Coordinates of C-alpha atoms in Angstrom, one line a residue:
M1 CA 0.0 0.0 0.0
T2 CA 1.2 3.5 -0.8
T3 CA 0.9 5.8 2.1
A4 CA 0.9 9.6 2.1
T5 CA 4.2 11.1 3.3
A6 CA 3.1 14.7 3.7
V7 CA 0.5 14.0 6.5
S8 CA 1.3 15.8 9.8
D9 CA -0.4 15.0 13.1
L10 CA -4.2 15.5 12.8
T11 CA -7.1 15.8 15.1
A12 CA -10.0 13.5 14.6
S13 CA -12.3 16.2 13.3
D14 CA -9.8 17.5 10.7
P15 CA -10.6 16.9 7.0
I16 CA -8.4 14.1 5.5
A17 CA -7.5 14.7 1.9
D18 CA -7.9 11.5 -0.2
P19 CA -9.2 9.2 2.7
A20 CA -8.8 6.1 0.6
A21 CA -5.0 6.7 0.5
H22 CA -4.7 6.1 4.3
R23 CA -4.8 3.1 6.6
V24 CA -5.8 3.4 10.2
L25 CA -4.9 0.9 13.0
T26 CA -6.9 1.1 16.2
G27 CA -8.3 -1.4 18.8
D28 CA -9.1 -2.4 22.3
R29 CA -8.2 -5.0 24.9
P30 CA -11.1 -7.5 25.5
T31 CA -11.3 -7.1 29.3
G32 CA -15.0 -6.4 29.7
P33 CA -18.0 -4.4 28.3
L34 CA -17.4 -1.1 26.6
H35 CA -19.1 2.0 28.1
L36 CA -20.3 5.4 27.0
G37 CA -16.8 6.9 27.4
H38 CA -15.5 4.4 24.8
Y39 CA -18.3 5.2 22.5
F40 CA -17.9 9.0 22.5
G41 CA -14.1 8.7 22.9
T42 CA -13.3 6.2 20.1
L43 CA -16.1 4.1 18.6
Q44 CA -18.1 7.0 17.1
N45 CA -14.9 8.4 15.4
R46 CA -14.0 5.0 14.0
V47 CA -17.3 4.7 12.3
R48 CA -16.9 8.3 10.9
L49 CA -13.5 7.4 9.5
Q50 CA -14.8 4.2 8.0
D51 CA -17.7 6.1 6.4
R52 CA -15.3 8.7 5.0
G53 CA -13.5 5.9 3.1
V54 CA -10.4 5.4 5.3
E55 CA -9.2 1.8 5.4
M56 CA -9.7 0.6 8.9
F57 CA -7.9 -2.2 10.8
V58 CA -9.5 -2.8 14.3
L59 CA -7.5 -5.0 16.6
V60 CA -8.9 -7.1 19.4
A61 CA -5.8 -7.0 21.5
D62 CA -6.3 -10.3 23.3
Y63 CA -2.5 -10.9 23.9
Q64 CA -2.3 -7.5 25.6
V65 CA -4.8 -8.5 28.3
I66 CA -2.0 -10.2 30.2
T67 CA 0.3 -7.2 30.2
D68 CA -1.1 -6.1 33.6
R69 CA -2.9 -9.2 34.9
D70 CA -2.1 -12.8 35.8
L71 CA -4.9 -14.4 33.8
A72 CA -6.8 -13.6 30.7
D73 CA -10.2 -14.2 32.3
R74 CA -13.1 -15.2 30.0
L75 CA -11.1 -14.2 27.0
A76 CA -13.2 -15.8 24.3
E77 CA -16.4 -14.4 25.7
H78 CA -14.9 -10.9 26.0
T79 CA -13.5 -11.1 22.5
E80 CA -16.8 -11.9 21.0
N81 CA -18.6 -9.3 23.0
L82 CA -16.1 -6.7 21.8
V83 CA -16.9 -7.5 18.2
L84 CA -20.6 -7.3 19.2
E85 CA -20.0 -3.7 20.5
Y86 CA -18.1 -2.8 17.3
L87 CA -20.9 -4.0 15.0
A88 CA -23.7 -2.4 17.1
A89 CA -21.8 0.9 17.0
G90 CA -21.7 0.8 13.2
L91 CA -18.4 -0.7 12.2
D92 CA -18.9 -2.7 9.0
P93 CA -16.8 -5.9 8.6
D94 CA -16.9 -5.4 4.8
R95 CA -15.2 -2.1 5.2
A96 CA -13.2 -2.6 8.4
T97 CA -10.9 -5.5 9.1
I98 CA -11.7 -6.7 12.6
F99 CA -9.3 -9.3 14.0
A100 CA -7.7 -10.8 17.1
H101 CA -4.0 -10.4 18.0
S102 CA -3.5 -14.1 18.7
A103 CA -4.9 -15.1 15.3
V104 CA -2.1 -13.4 13.3
P105 CA 1.2 -15.2 14.0
A106 CA 3.3 -13.1 11.6
L107 CA 2.3 -9.9 13.3
N108 CA 3.7 -11.2 16.6
Q109 CA 6.9 -12.4 14.9
L110 CA 7.8 -8.9 14.0
L111 CA 8.3 -8.3 17.7
L112 CA 11.7 -10.0 17.6
P113 CA 13.5 -7.8 15.0
F114 CA 11.7 -4.7 16.4
L115 CA 13.1 -5.4 19.9
S116 CA 16.6 -5.2 18.5
L117 CA 16.0 -1.7 17.4
V118 CA 15.3 -0.1 20.9
S119 CA 17.4 -0.1 24.0
V120 CA 16.4 -1.1 27.5
A121 CA 17.0 2.5 28.6
E122 CA 14.5 3.8 26.0
L123 CA 11.8 1.4 27.2
S124 CA 12.5 2.3 30.8
R125 CA 12.0 6.0 30.1
N126 CA 8.6 5.6 28.3
P127 CA 6.2 7.7 30.4
T128 CA 3.1 5.7 29.4
V129 CA 4.8 2.5 30.5
K130 CA 5.8 4.1 33.8
D131 CA 2.2 5.1 34.4
E132 CA 0.8 1.7 33.5
I133 CA 3.3 0.0 35.7
A134 CA 2.4 2.3 38.6
H135 CA -1.3 1.3 38.2
S136 CA -0.7 -2.3 37.5
S137 CA -2.6 -4.9 39.5
Q138 CA 0.4 -7.3 39.4
A139 CA 2.8 -7.6 42.3
A140 CA 5.7 -7.6 39.8
V141 CA 6.0 -6.2 36.3
N142 CA 6.2 -8.8 33.6
G143 CA 8.3 -8.7 30.4
L144 CA 5.3 -8.2 28.2
M145 CA 4.3 -5.0 30.1
F146 CA 7.9 -3.7 29.6
T147 CA 7.9 -4.4 25.9
Y148 CA 4.3 -3.2 25.4
P149 CA 5.2 -0.2 23.2
V150 CA 7.2 -2.5 20.9
H151 CA 4.3 -4.9 20.6
Q152 CA 2.1 -1.9 19.7
A153 CA 4.6 -0.9 17.1
A154 CA 4.2 -4.4 15.5
D155 CA 0.4 -3.9 15.6
I156 CA 0.7 -0.6 13.7
L157 CA 3.5 -1.5 11.3
F158 CA 2.4 -5.0 10.2
C159 CA -0.3 -3.5 8.1
K160 CA 1.7 -0.3 7.3
A161 CA -0.8 1.9 9.0
D162 CA 0.0 5.6 8.5
L163 CA -2.6 7.1 10.8
V164 CA -3.1 6.0 14.4
P165 CA -5.9 7.4 16.6
V166 CA -4.4 8.2 20.0
G167 CA -4.9 10.5 23.0
Q168 CA -2.1 12.8 24.2
D169 CA -1.1 10.2 26.9
Q170 CA -0.4 7.6 24.2
L171 CA 1.9 9.7 22.0
P172 CA 5.0 8.2 23.6
H173 CA 3.8 4.8 22.4
L174 CA 3.4 6.0 18.9
E175 CA 6.8 7.7 19.0
V176 CA 8.3 4.2 19.7
A177 CA 6.6 2.9 16.5
R178 CA 7.9 5.9 14.5
T179 CA 11.4 5.3 15.9
I180 CA 11.3 1.6 15.1
A181 CA 10.1 2.3 11.5
R182 CA 12.9 4.9 11.0
R183 CA 15.6 2.7 12.4
F184 CA 14.5 -0.4 10.5
N185 CA 14.3 1.6 7.2
E186 CA 17.8 3.0 7.8
R187 CA 19.3 -0.4 8.7
Y188 CA 17.5 -2.5 6.2
P189 CA 16.5 -0.6 3.0
H190 CA 15.5 -2.3 -0.2
T191 CA 18.3 -2.6 -2.8
D192 CA 16.6 0.2 -4.8
G193 CA 16.7 2.4 -1.8
S194 CA 13.0 2.2 -1.0
T195 CA 11.8 1.6 2.5
V196 CA 9.6 -1.1 4.1
F197 CA 7.6 1.0 6.7
P198 CA 5.8 4.3 6.7
R199 CA 6.4 6.5 9.7
P200 CA 2.9 6.6 11.2
K201 CA 1.3 9.9 12.3
A202 CA -1.0 10.6 15.2
L203 CA -4.7 11.1 14.7
L204 CA -5.2 13.0 17.9
S205 CA -8.5 12.5 19.7
D206 CA -10.5 15.6 20.2
A207 CA -13.2 13.7 22.0
P208 CA -14.4 15.4 25.2
M209 CA -13.5 13.6 28.5
L210 CA -16.3 12.0 30.4
L211 CA -15.9 11.2 34.0
G212 CA -17.2 8.2 35.8
T213 CA -20.2 8.4 38.0
D214 CA -17.8 8.6 41.1
G215 CA -16.0 11.6 39.6
G216 CA -12.9 9.6 38.7
K217 CA -11.7 8.2 35.4
M218 CA -14.4 6.2 33.6
S219 CA -13.3 2.6 33.7
K220 CA -14.6 -0.9 33.0
S221 CA -13.1 -2.2 36.3
R222 CA -14.3 0.6 38.6
G223 CA -18.0 0.0 38.1
N224 CA -18.5 3.8 37.5
A225 CA -19.8 3.7 33.9
V226 CA -22.9 2.9 31.9
S227 CA -22.0 0.0 29.6
L228 CA -23.3 0.1 26.0
G229 CA -25.4 -3.0 26.7
A230 CA -27.0 -1.7 29.8
T231 CA -30.8 -1.7 29.9
E232 CA -32.7 1.6 30.3
D233 CA -33.5 0.7 34.0
E234 CA -29.8 0.0 34.6
T235 CA -28.8 3.2 33.0
A236 CA -31.3 5.1 35.2
R237 CA -30.0 3.4 38.4
I238 CA -26.3 4.1 37.6
I239 CA -26.9 7.8 36.7
R240 CA -29.0 8.3 39.8
G241 CA -26.0 7.4 41.9
A242 CA -23.7 9.8 40.0
K243 CA -21.7 12.2 42.1
T244 CA -22.7 15.9 41.9
D245 CA -22.3 18.9 44.3
V246 CA -24.4 21.0 46.7
E247 CA -25.0 23.9 44.3
R248 CA -28.6 23.8 43.0
R249 CA -28.2 25.9 39.8
I250 CA -26.8 23.7 37.0
S251 CA -23.9 25.2 35.1
Y252 CA -21.2 24.0 32.7
D253 CA -18.0 24.7 34.4
P254 CA -15.5 21.8 34.0
A255 CA -12.7 23.4 36.0
N256 CA -14.8 24.1 39.1
R257 CA -17.7 21.7 38.8
P258 CA -16.2 18.6 37.1
E259 CA -18.8 16.0 38.1
V260 CA -21.8 18.2 37.2
S261 CA -20.2 19.3 34.0
S262 CA -19.5 15.8 32.9
L263 CA -23.1 14.9 33.3
V264 CA -24.1 18.0 31.4
L265 CA -21.7 17.1 28.6
L266 CA -23.0 13.6 28.4
A267 CA -26.5 14.9 27.8
A268 CA -25.2 17.4 25.3
L269 CA -23.4 14.7 23.3
C270 CA -26.5 12.6 23.2
Q271 CA -28.7 15.5 22.1
E272 CA -26.1 16.9 19.8
R273 CA -26.3 20.3 21.4
T274 CA -23.9 22.5 23.4
P275 CA -23.4 21.8 27.1
E276 CA -24.0 25.4 27.8
A277 CA -27.5 25.1 26.3
I278 CA -28.3 22.0 28.3
A279 CA -27.2 23.7 31.6
E280 CA -29.2 26.8 30.8
E281 CA -32.3 24.7 30.1
I282 CA -32.0 22.8 33.4
G283 CA -31.2 26.0 35.3
D284 CA -32.4 25.8 39.0
G285 CA -33.8 22.3 38.6
G286 CA -30.8 20.9 40.5
A287 CA -29.2 17.5 40.5
A288 CA -32.4 15.5 40.2
A289 CA -33.5 17.4 37.0
L290 CA -29.9 17.0 35.6
K291 CA -29.9 13.3 36.2
R292 CA -33.3 12.9 34.7
T293 CA -32.2 14.8 31.6
V294 CA -29.1 12.7 31.3
T295 CA -31.0 9.4 31.7
E296 CA -33.6 10.3 29.1
S297 CA -30.9 11.6 26.7
V298 CA -28.7 8.5 27.0
N299 CA -31.6 6.1 26.7
E300 CA -33.0 7.9 23.6
Y301 CA -29.7 8.2 21.9
F302 CA -28.5 4.6 22.5
R303 CA -31.9 2.9 21.9
P304 CA -31.1 2.0 18.2
L305 CA -27.6 0.8 19.1
R306 CA -28.9 -1.4 21.9
A307 CA -31.6 -2.8 19.6
R308 CA -28.9 -3.7 17.1
R309 CA -26.8 -5.1 19.8
A310 CA -29.6 -7.4 21.1
E311 CA -30.3 -8.6 17.6
L312 CA -26.6 -9.3 16.9
A313 CA -26.2 -11.1 20.2
T314 CA -28.6 -13.9 19.1
D315 CA -26.0 -15.1 16.4
R316 CA -22.7 -15.7 18.1
G317 CA -21.6 -17.7 15.1
H318 CA -21.7 -14.5 13.0
L319 CA -19.4 -12.7 15.5
R320 CA -16.9 -15.6 15.2
Q321 CA -17.2 -15.5 11.4
V322 CA -16.4 -11.8 11.5
L323 CA -13.2 -12.6 13.4
R324 CA -12.3 -15.4 11.0
D325 CA -12.8 -13.2 8.0
G326 CA -10.8 -10.4 9.6
A327 CA -8.0 -12.8 10.6
A328 CA -7.8 -14.1 7.0
R329 CA -7.3 -10.6 5.6
A330 CA -4.9 -9.6 8.4
N331 CA -2.8 -12.8 8.0
A332 CA -2.4 -12.2 4.3
I333 CA -1.0 -8.7 5.0
A334 CA 1.1 -9.8 7.9
D335 CA 2.6 -12.7 6.0
A336 CA 3.5 -10.4 3.1
T337 CA 5.1 -7.8 5.5
L338 CA 7.1 -10.5 7.4
A339 CA 8.3 -11.9 4.1
E340 CA 9.4 -8.4 3.1
V341 CA 11.2 -7.9 6.4
R342 CA 13.0 -11.2 6.1
E343 CA 14.1 -10.4 2.6
V344 CA 15.6 -7.0 3.4
M345 CA 17.3 -8.5 6.5
G346 CA 18.7 -11.3 4.4
A347 CA 17.0 -13.9 6.6
I348 CA 15.5 -16.0 3.8

């Protein structure tokens, strides 16, 4: 695939000239149900990119589950459910390649030559790895966690993705992939001087940050989020328990009223209006009126997605077929990339 070389880092809402000339790699770890933060933070934008004609590769990062935990609990179930969330949100397996890490051996084989291109000191300095290690649930850090950025580089480079959706906190990971691509190309060029890998650019997320119902980071494991598959009654119960403050008049002030403002923002996203307009409309209604508005907005917005999800959930065989088809496409590309890597390295 020919990738554009004049692309600088973009934000997700920027126009992309000639979308069909680009390839995006993105994905998630199958560790539990996706929630509203995932939808507005990543899923919605993936569907937009797909619909604009960008070639999408969506990775179910099952091997990466064990970077920060001892066991990959209920891995097959979580993997299928992740595909279910993708399809319900609007990803089309005819236009997006959805595949699991473990089903693409050649992708993972790239990890070995890539590890030779970075030093232990460079991996130790990676701020994202430092943060993930600090918040790890393991008593000791395993080798997979330490080499996590290099594994991500293999994810990105096996399909020669040139755009990678990331948040600001993930830019150091992407820089590792860019460094590996540059060093590999310098060390192992083709005989005609051409290079194997593009240097991927960041597609920076401009998604607004939603807080969990406890005011902390929204997380699968913290029980502070509304999952995409929640019923309307479950949604109402979770939002009723959301943290607010003592001030009765509702305003949108993320710096001084983060919990209230996050709820206002959620209603605004669902209604496709500004948060200021939502806050003004609720006015002196207080927390009860705010939570009622948020609940109604979420349930109305996600009703079609939840109906699609329920329908898709009745055919687990289809979910597995999507993974098989995606793995077949990903394997063909990964095998070709690995063969090219072995050729320029003189390893054939």
